[in-house]
């Protein structure tokens, strides 16, 4: 049976049961479990140091009022980071290549930041829709433009994450297919494409980490505007 390049993005199933929930819950097994001891092992110490580093980076642009969101943002960052990296392994499924899932993550969190601003400082939140010093004839058009840009934020978050990961996976599959196809006829060209594939894989690891960070960082910036 001939498979399409896009079949890798379809949700896997076993006996008609979707396995995406397993793909979503498996990264939680890689997190360190709570322990009463100060020092457990080097892996747990490294994981805790990395989590603390991520938390500091995410909380840096926020005021003290926004530090209440530290647990949510750090957990989301670790969740996206592990899913993106595990999706680069062979014969795995990457849930973050699904636009529906990314929108399900982006929209509620964006809406929570927006409602936080409308509840705590409604005047300042609504003031973002109209820049100061706007000429009177341009007020209706600017309000419409700013409202559209505000409402499109969750869509931009989801599409950015989906598009970057999908493009990377497609490139890896295309180049790996070309490497295997050329290995018997043109081994020198196949070796060159393998080197390109190796470099692209390293790039995709960086993209997986950067996209997870950008997703959460933009949410923290949206939160900063509303607190």
Tab-separated table of C-alpha atoms in Angstrom, residues 9 17 32 50 78 80 90 99 121 127 153 188 191 206:
chain	number	residue	atom	x	y	z
A	9	UNK	CA	0.107	13.485	10.571
A	17	UNK	CA	-9.512	3.511	19.319
A	32	UNK	CA	10.745	13.642	37.995
A	50	UNK	CA	16.110	23.113	33.663
A	78	UNK	CA	7.494	21.417	29.478
A	80	UNK	CA	5.033	21.250	24.476
A	90	UNK	CA	11.122	7.360	14.375
A	99	UNK	CA	-4.116	22.436	14.369
A	121	UNK	CA	-8.340	47.004	34.549
A	127	UNK	CA	-7.430	51.453	25.575
A	153	UNK	CA	-3.921	36.059	18.248
A	188	UNK	CA	27.880	9.627	-3.404
A	191	UNK	CA	25.853	10.350	1.243
A	206	UNK	CA	16.232	23.459	17.750
